[in-house]
Coordinates of C-alpha atoms and ligand atoms in Angstrom, one line a residue:
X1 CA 0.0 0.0 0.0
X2 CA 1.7 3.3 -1.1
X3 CA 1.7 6.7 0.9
X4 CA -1.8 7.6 -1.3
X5 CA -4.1 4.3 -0.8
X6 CA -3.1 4.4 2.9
X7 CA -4.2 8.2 3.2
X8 CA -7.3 7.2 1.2
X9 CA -8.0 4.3 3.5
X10 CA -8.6 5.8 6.9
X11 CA -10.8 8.3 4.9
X12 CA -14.7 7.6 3.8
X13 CA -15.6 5.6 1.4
X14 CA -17.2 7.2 -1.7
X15 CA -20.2 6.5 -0.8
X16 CA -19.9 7.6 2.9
X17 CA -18.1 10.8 1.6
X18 CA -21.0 11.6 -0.7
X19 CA -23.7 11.2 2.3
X20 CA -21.2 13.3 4.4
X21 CA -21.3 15.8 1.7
X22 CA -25.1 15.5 1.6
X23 CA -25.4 15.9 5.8
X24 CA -23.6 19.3 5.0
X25 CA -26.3 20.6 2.7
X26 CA -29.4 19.0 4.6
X27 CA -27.9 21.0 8.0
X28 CA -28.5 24.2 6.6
X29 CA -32.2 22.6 5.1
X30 CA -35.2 22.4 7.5
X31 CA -36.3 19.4 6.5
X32 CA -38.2 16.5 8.5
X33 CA -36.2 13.9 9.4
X34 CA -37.9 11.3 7.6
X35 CA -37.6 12.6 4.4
X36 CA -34.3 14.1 4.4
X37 CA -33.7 10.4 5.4
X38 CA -35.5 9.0 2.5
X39 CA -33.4 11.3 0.3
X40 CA -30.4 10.1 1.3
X41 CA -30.4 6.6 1.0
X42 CA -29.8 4.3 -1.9
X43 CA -33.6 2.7 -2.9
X44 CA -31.9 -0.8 -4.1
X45 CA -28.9 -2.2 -5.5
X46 CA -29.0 -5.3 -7.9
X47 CA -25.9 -8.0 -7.8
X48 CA -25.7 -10.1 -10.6
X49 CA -23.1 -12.6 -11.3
X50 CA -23.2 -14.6 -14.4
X51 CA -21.2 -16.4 -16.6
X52 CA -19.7 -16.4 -19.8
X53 CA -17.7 -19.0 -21.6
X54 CA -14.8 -17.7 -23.4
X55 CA -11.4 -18.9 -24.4
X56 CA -12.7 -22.9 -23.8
X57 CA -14.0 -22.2 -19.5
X58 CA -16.4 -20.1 -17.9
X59 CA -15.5 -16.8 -17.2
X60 CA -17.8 -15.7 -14.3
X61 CA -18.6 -12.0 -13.7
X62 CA -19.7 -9.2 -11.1
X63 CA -22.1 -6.6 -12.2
X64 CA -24.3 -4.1 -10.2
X65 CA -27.1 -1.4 -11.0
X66 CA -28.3 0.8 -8.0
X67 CA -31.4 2.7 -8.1
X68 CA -30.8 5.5 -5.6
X69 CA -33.9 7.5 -6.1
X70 CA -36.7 7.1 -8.5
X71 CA -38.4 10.3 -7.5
X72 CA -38.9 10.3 -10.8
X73 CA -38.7 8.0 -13.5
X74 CA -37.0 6.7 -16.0
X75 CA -34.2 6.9 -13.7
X76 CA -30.4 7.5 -15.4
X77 CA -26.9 7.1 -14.5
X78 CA -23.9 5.3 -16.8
X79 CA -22.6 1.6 -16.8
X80 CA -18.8 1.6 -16.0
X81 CA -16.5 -1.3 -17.0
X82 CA -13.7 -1.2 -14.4
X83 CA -11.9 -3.6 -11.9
X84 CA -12.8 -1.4 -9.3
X85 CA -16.3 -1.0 -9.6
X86 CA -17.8 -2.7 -5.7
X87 CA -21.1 -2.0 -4.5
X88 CA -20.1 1.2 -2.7
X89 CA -18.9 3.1 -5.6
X90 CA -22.1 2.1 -7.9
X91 CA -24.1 3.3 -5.0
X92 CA -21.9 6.8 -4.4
X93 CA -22.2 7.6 -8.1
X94 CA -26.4 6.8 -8.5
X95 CA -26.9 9.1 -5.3
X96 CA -24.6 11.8 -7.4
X97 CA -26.6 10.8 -10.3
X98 CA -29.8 11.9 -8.1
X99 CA -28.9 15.2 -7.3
X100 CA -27.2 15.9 -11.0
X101 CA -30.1 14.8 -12.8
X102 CA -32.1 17.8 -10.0
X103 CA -29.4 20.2 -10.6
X104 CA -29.7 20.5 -14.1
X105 CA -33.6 19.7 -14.7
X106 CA -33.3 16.7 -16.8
X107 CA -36.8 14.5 -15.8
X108 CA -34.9 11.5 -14.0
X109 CA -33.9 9.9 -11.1
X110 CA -30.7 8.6 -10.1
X111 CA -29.1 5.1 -11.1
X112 CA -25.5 3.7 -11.9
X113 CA -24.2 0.3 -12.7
X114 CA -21.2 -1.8 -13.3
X115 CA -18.9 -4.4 -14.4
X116 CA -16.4 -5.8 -12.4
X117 CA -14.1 -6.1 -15.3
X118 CA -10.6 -4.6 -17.5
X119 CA -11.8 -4.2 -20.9
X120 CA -8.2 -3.7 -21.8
X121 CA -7.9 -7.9 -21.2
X122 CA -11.2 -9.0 -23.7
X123 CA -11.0 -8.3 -27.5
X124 CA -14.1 -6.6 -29.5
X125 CA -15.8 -10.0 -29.9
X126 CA -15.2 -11.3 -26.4
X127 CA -16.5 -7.7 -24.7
X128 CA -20.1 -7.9 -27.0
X129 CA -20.3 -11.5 -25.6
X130 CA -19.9 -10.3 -22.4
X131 CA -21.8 -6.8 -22.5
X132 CA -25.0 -8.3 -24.1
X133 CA -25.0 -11.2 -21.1
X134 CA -24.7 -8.5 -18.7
X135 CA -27.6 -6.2 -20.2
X136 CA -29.5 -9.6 -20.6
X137 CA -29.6 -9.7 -17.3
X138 CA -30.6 -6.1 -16.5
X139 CA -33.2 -6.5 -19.4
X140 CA -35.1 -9.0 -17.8
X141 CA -35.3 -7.5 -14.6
X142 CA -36.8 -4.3 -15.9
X143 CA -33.2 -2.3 -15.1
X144 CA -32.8 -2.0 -18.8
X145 CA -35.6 0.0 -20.3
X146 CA -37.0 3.2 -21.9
X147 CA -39.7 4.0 -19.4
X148 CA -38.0 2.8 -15.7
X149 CA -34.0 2.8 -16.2
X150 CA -32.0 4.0 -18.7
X151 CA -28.2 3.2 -19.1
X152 CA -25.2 5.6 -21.0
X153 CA -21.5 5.1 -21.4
X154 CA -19.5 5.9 -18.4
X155 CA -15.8 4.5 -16.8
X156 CA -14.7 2.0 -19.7
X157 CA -17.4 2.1 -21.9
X158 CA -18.6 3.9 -25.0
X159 CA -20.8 4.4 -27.9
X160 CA -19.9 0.7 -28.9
X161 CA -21.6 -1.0 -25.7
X162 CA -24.5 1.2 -25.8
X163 CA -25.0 -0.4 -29.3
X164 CA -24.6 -3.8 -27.8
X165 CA -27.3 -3.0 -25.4
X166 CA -29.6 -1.3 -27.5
X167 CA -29.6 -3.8 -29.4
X168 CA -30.3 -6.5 -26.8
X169 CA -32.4 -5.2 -25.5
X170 CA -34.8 -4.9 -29.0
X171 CA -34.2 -8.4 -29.6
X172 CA -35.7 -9.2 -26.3
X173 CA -38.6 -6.6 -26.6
X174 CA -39.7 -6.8 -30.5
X175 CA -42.8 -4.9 -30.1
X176 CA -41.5 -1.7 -28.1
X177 CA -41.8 0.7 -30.5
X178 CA -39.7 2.6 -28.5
X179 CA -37.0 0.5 -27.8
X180 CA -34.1 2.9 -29.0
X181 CA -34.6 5.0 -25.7
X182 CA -33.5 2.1 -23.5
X183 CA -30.1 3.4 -23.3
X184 CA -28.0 6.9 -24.4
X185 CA -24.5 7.3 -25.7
X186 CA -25.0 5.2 -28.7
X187 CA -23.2 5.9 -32.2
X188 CA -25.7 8.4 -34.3
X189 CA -26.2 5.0 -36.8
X190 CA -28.1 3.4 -33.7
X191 CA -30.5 6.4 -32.4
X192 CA -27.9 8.4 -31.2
X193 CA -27.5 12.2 -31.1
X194 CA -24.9 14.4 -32.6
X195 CA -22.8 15.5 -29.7
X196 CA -22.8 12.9 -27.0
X197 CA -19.4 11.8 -27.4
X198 CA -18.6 14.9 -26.7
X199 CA -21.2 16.8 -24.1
X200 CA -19.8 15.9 -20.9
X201 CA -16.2 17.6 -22.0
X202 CA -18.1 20.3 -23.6
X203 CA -20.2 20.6 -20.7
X204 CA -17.1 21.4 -18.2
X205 CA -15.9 24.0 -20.7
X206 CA -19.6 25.7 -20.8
X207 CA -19.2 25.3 -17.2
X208 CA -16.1 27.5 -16.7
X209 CA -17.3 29.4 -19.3
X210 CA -19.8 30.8 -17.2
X211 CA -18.0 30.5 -13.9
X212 CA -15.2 33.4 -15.4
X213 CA -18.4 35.1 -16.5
X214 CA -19.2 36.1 -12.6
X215 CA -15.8 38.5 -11.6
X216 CA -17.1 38.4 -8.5
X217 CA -17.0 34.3 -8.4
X218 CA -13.9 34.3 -9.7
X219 CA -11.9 36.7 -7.5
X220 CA -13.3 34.4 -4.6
X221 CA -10.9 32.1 -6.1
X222 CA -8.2 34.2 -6.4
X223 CA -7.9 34.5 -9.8
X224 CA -8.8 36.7 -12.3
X225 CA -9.7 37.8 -15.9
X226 CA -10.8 34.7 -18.6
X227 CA -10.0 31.4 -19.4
X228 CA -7.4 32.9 -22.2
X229 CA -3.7 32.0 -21.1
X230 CA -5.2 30.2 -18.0
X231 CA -2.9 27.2 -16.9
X232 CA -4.4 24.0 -16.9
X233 CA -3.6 20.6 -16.0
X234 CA -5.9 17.1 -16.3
X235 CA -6.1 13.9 -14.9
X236 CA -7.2 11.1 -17.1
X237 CA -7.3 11.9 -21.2
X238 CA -10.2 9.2 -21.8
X239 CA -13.6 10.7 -23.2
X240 CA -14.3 13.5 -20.7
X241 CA -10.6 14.9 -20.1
X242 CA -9.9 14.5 -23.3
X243 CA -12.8 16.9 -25.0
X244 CA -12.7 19.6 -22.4
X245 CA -8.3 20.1 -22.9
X246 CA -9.0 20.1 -26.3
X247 CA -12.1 22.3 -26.7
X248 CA -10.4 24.7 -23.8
X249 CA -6.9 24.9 -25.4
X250 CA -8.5 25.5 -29.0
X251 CA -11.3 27.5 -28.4
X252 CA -10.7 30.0 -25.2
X253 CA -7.2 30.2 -25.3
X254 CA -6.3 27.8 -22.2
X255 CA -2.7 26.6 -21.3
X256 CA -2.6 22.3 -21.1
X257 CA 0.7 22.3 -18.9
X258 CA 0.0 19.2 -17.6
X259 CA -2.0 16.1 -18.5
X260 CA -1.8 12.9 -15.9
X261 CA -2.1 9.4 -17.1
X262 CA -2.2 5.5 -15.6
X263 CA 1.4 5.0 -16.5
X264 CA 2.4 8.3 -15.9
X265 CA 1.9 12.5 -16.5
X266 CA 3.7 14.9 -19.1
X267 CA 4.3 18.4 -18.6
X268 CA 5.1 21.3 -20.9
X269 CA 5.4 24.8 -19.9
X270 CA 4.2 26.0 -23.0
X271 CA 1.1 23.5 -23.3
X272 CA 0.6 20.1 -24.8
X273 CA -0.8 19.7 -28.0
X274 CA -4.1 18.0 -27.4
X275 CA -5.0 15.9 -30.3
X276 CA -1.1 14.8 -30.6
X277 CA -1.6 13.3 -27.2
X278 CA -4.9 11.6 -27.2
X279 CA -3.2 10.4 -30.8
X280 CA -0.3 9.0 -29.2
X281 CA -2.3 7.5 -26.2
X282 CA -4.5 5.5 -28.5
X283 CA -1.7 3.6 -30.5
X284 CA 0.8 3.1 -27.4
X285 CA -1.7 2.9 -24.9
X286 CA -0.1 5.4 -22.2
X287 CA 1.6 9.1 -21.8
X288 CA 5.0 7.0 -21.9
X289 CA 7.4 8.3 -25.0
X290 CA 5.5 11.2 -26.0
X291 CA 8.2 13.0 -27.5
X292 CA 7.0 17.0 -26.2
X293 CA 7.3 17.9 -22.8
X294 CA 8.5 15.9 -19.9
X295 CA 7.5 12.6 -18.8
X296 CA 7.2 12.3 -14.9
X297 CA 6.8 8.4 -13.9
X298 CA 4.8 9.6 -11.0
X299 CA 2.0 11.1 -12.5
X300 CA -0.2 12.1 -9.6
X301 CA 2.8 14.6 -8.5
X302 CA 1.7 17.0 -11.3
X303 CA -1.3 17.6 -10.1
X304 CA 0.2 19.2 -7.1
X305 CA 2.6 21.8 -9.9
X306 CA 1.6 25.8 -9.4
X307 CA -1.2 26.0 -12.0
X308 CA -4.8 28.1 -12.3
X309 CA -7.1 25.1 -12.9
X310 CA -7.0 21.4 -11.9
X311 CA -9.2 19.3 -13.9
X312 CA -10.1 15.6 -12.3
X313 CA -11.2 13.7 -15.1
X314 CA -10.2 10.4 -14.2
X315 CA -11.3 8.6 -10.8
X316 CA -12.7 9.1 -7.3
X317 CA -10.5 10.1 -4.8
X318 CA -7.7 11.3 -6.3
X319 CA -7.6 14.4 -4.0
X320 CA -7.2 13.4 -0.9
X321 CA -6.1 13.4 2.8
X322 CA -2.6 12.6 1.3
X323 CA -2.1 15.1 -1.4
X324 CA -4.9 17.7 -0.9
X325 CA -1.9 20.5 1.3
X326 CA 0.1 20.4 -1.7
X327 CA -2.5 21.1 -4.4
X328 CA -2.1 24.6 -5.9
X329 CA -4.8 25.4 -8.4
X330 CA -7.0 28.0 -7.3
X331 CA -10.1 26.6 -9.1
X332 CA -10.7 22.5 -9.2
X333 CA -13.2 21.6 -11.7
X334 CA -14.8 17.9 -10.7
X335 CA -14.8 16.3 -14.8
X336 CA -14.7 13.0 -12.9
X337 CA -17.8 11.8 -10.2
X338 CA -15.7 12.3 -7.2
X339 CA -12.5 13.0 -7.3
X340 CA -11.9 15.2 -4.2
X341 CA -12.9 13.1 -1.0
X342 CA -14.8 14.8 1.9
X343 CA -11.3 15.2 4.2
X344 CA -9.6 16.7 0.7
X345 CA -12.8 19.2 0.6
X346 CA -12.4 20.6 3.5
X347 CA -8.5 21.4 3.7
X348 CA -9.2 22.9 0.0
X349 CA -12.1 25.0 1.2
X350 CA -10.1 26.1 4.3
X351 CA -7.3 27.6 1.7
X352 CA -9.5 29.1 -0.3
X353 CA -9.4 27.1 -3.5
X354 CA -13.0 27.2 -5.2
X355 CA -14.3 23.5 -6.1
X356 CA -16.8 23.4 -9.0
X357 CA -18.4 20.2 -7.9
X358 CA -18.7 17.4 -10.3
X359 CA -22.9 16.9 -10.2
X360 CA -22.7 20.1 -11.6
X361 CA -19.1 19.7 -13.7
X362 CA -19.6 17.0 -15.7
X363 CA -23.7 17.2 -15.8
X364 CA -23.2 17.8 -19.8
X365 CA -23.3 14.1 -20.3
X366 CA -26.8 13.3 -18.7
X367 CA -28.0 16.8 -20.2
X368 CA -27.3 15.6 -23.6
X369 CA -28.6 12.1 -22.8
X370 CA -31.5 13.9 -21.7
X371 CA -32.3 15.2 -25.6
X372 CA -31.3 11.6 -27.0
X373 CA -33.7 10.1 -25.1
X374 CA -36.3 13.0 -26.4
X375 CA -35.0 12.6 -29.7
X376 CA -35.8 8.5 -29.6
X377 CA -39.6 8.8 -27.9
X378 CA -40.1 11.2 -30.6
X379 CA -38.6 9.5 -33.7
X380 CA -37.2 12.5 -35.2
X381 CA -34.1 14.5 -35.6
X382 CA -34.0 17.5 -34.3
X383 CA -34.1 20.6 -36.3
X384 CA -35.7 18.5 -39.3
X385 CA -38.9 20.2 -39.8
X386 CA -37.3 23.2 -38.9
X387 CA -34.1 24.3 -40.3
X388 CA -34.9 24.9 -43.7
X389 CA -38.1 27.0 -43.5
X390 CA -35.9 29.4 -40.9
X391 CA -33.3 29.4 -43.8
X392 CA -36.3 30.6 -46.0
X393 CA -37.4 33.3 -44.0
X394 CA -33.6 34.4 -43.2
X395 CA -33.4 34.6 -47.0
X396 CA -36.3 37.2 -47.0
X397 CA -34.9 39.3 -45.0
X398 CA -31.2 39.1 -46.5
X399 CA -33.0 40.2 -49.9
X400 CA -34.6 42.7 -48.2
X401 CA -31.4 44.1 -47.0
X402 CA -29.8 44.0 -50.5
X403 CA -33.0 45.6 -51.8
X404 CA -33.1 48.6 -49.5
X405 CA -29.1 49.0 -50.3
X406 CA -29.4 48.8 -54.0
X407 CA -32.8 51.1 -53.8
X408 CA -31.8 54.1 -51.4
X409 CA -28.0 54.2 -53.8
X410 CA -26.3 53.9 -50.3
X411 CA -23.1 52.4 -51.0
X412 CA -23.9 50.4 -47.6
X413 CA -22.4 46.5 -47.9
X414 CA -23.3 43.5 -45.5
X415 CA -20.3 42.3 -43.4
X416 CA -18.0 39.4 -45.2
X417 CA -19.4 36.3 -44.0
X418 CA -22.5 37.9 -42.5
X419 CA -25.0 36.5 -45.3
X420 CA -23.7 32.4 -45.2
X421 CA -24.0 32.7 -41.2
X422 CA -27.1 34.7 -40.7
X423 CA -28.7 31.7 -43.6
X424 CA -27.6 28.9 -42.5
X425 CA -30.4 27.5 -40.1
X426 CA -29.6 25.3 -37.3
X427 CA -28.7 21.5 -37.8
X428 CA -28.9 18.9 -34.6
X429 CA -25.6 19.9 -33.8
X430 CA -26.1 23.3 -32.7
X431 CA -29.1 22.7 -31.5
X432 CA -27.5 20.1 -28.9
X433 CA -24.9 22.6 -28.0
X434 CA -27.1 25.6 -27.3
X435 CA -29.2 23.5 -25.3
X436 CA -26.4 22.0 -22.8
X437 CA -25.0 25.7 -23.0
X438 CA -28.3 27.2 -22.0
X439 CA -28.2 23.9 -19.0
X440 CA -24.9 24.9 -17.7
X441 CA -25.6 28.9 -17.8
X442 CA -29.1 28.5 -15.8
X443 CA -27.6 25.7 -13.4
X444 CA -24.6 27.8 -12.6
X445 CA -26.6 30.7 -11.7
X446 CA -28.8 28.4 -9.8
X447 CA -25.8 27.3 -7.5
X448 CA -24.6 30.9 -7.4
X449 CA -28.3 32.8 -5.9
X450 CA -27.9 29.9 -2.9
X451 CA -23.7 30.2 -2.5
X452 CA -24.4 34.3 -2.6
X453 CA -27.5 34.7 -0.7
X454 CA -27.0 33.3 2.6
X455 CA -23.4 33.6 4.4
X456 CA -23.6 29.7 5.9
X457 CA -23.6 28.6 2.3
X458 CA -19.4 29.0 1.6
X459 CA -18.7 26.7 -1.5
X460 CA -21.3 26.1 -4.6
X461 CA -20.6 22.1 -3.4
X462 CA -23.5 22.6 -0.2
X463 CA -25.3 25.1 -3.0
X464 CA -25.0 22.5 -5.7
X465 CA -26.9 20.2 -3.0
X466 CA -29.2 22.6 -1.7
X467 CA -30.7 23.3 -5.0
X468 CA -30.8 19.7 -6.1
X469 CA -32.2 18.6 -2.8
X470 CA -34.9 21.0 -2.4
X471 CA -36.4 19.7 -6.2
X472 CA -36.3 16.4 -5.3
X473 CA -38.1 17.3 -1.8
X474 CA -40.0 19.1 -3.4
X475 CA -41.2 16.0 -6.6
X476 CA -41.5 13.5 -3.7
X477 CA -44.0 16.7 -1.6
X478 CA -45.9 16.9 -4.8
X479 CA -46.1 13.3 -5.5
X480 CA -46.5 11.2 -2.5
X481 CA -43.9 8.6 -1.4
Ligands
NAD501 P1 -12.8 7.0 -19.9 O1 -12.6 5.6 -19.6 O2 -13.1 7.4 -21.3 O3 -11.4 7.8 -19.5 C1 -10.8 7.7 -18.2 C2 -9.4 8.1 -18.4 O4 -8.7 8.2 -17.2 C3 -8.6 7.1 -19.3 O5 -7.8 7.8 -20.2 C4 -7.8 6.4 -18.2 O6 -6.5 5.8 -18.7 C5 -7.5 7.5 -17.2 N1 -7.3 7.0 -15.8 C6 -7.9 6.0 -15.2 N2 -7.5 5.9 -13.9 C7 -6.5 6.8 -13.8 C8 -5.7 7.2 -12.7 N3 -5.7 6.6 -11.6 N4 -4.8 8.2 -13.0 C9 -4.7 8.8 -14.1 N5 -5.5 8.5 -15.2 C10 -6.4 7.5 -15.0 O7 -13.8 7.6 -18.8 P2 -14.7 8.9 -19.0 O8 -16.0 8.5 -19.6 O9 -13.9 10.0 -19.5 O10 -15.0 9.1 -17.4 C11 -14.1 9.8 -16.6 C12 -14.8 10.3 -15.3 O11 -15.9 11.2 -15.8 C13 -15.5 9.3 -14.5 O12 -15.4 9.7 -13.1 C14 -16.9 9.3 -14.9 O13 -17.8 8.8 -14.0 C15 -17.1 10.7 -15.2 N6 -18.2 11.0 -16.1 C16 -18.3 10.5 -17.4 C17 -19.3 10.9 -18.2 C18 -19.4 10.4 -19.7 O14 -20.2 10.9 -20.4 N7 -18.5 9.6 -20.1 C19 -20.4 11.7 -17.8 C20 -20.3 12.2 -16.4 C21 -19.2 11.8 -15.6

């Protein structure tokens, strides 16, 4: 046991850190007891083990899907493939899913599930074996399904096992016309929607976006101006880490310094080139050899370099009693479902760094899961019927312009590049992406009234939970339990 796992051992577990977390929020809440109670807990969690025969023997695995609230319903929360998926964690990240799913209005309650497994050891064929077994067995018990629990790519998984399960799940359920919306994440070939594979990093970008729109929020952190020249550093280049460096660096001007990896980090004063690293992780399979920047076997060390903004975008518990002192970003951003355990929390808040906390970080995912399932009850891209008769009427009033210039002899000319943006009418796209922007904007300010409105509230982690708590109090008030 290293220095880290032994720090990380007499803290919480995830789970435990979450409810502590949760007791925080609920303090400052006057609740009745019974319901705050009800709130808290996990509803049910769901063991399977079953086996698969591969390679000539029986392979025989551990999955899990927790149902933490079903407030409302279909509930929502990923599938992660990992070795160190256990019963705790899967329950931990279905509460988060919960209070996420409240925090940025998407109509669900809060699930999870898992795999015991390393992907990384199984080829493609093996893993569809596998996958489809495993959402057999969540099909049949009603934990796969449009209308009560609906899956997405998390940890491990992607596009390609939502396929698997998609599918499964329609050859088990001919008739359900809606069958598409069991699970989200899937490739756009299979019912999916453009920009999922990317939402949850764009989401952390829309979510610092608006964060450095608030001076005031921002000088509580200690730093100041934009995100342009800001230094950054991530941990974990899979799906989420890898679209937020790259859509920060490229689009607002953001300094990669640092990226951390399994086998190691790499650090380069003068950034890292994004795609040349994902690149170079895909055909070696780690950091190690990257020729830029400087390897550094023990990866976890950069996260504790001077830099403006520390992106998690890995694992839980990654900041921790053990390494939490030396940390010196003034601003975390939580990619990953906790990465930044409840001890970690505290010494942070107690120097002053400002945690954007991950129900609300890395709520881009389920947002956009949110419209794919739309988009499957309702059989129909979006922007179809629309985006042609707006390009119409945008042509009327571009001819109109040109008129009135050509008729009045003004000399008067449209900007270059005015005429093909103002026509062009909105594909699915945009439409995705102005929908998780508008998310993050109105579920930042959210946070923000409750974090600046009363002095007990001191980080937007207990705000983030007071807002998301006081909807779901508030569904099961209206409701009944
Ligand atoms: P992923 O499997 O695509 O990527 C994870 C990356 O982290 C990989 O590159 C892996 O090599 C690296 N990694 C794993 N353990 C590490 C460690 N100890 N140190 C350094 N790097 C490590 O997973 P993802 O989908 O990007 O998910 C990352 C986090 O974001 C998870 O906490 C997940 O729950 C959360 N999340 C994901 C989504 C989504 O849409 N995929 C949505 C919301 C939250």
């Amino acid at each position: 046991m290293n220095i880290q796992e032994s720090a990380i051992s007499q803290e919480p577990t995830f789970r435990q850190s979450v409810d502590l977390m949760f007791n925080r929020a609920v303090a400052l809440m006057d609740l009745p007891p019974g319901l705050e109670e009800k709130i808290r807990v996990c509803n049910a969690t769901y063991t399977v083990r079953f086996g698969v025969r591969l390679r000539g023997q029986i392979t025989t695995f551990t999955g899990y899907r927790s149902v933490h609230s079903d407030h409302m319903e279909p509930v929502k929360g990923g599938i992660r493939f990992a070795m160190a998926v256990n019963q705790d964690e899967v329950e931990a990240l279905a509460a988060l899913m919960t209070y996420k799913c409240a925090l940025v209005e998407t109509p669900f309650g809060g699930s999870k599930g898992g795999l015991r497994i390393d992907p990384r050891e199984y080829d493609e064929h093996e893993l569809e074996l596998i996958t489809r077994r495993f959402a057999y067995e969540l099909i049949k018990r009603d934990m796969i399904n449009p209308a009560q629990n609906v899956p997405a790519p998390d940890m491990g998984t992607s596009e390609r096992e939502m396929a698997w399960m998609a599918d499964q799940y329609a050859r088990m359920n001919t008739t359900d016309i809606n069958s598409r919306a069991c699970v989200t994440g899937k490739p756009l070939n299979s019912g999916g929607i453009s920009g999922r594979v990317e939402a949850t990093g764009r989401g952390v970008q829309y979510a610092l976006r608006e964060f450095f729109r608030h001076p005031e929020d921002v000088a509580k952190s200690g730093l100041e101006g934009s995100l342009e020249g800001k230094r950054v550093v991530v941990q974990g280049l899979g799906n989420v880490g890898f679209h937020a460096a790259k859509f920060l660096s490229e689009e607002d001007g953001a300094i990669i310094t640092g990226i951390v990896e399994r086998d190691g980090g790499l650090w380069r004063d003068e950034g890292l080139d994004i795609d040349g690293v994902h690149d170079w992780i895909s055909r070696h399979g780690g950091v190690a050899g990257y020729p830029e920047g400087t390897h550094v076997a023990d990866g976890n060390l950069l996260m504790e370099e001077p830099c403006d903004i520390l992106i998690p975008a890995a694992v839980e518990g990654v900041i921790n009693l053990a390494n939490a002192e030396n940390i010196k970003a003034r601003l975390i951003i939580e990619a990953a479902n906790g990465p930044v355990t409840y001890g970690a929390d505290e010494i942070l808040r107690n120097k002053g760094v400002v945690i954007i906390p991950d129900m609300y970080a890395n709520a881009g995912g389920v947002t956009v899961s949110y419209f794919e399932w739309v988009k499957n009850l309702s059989h129909i891209r979006f922007g179809r019927m629309q985006r042609r008769q707006e390009e119409a009427r945008h042509q009327l009033v571009v001819d109109e312009l040109e008129r009135l210039v050509t008729v009045t002899n003004s000399g008067l000319t449209l900007s270059p590049g005015f005429k093909d943006k103002y026509l062009r009418g909105a594909d699915e796209l945009e439409l995705v992406r102005s929908g998780l922007d508008d998310t993050m904007r109105i579920a930042y300010q959210s946070m923000r009234e409750k974090w600046h409105s009363r002095e007990e509230v001191q980080d937007l982690r207990v705000a983030a939970y007071l807002v998301a708590i006081e909807r779901v109090a508030a569904s099961y008030r209206a409701k009944g339990l």
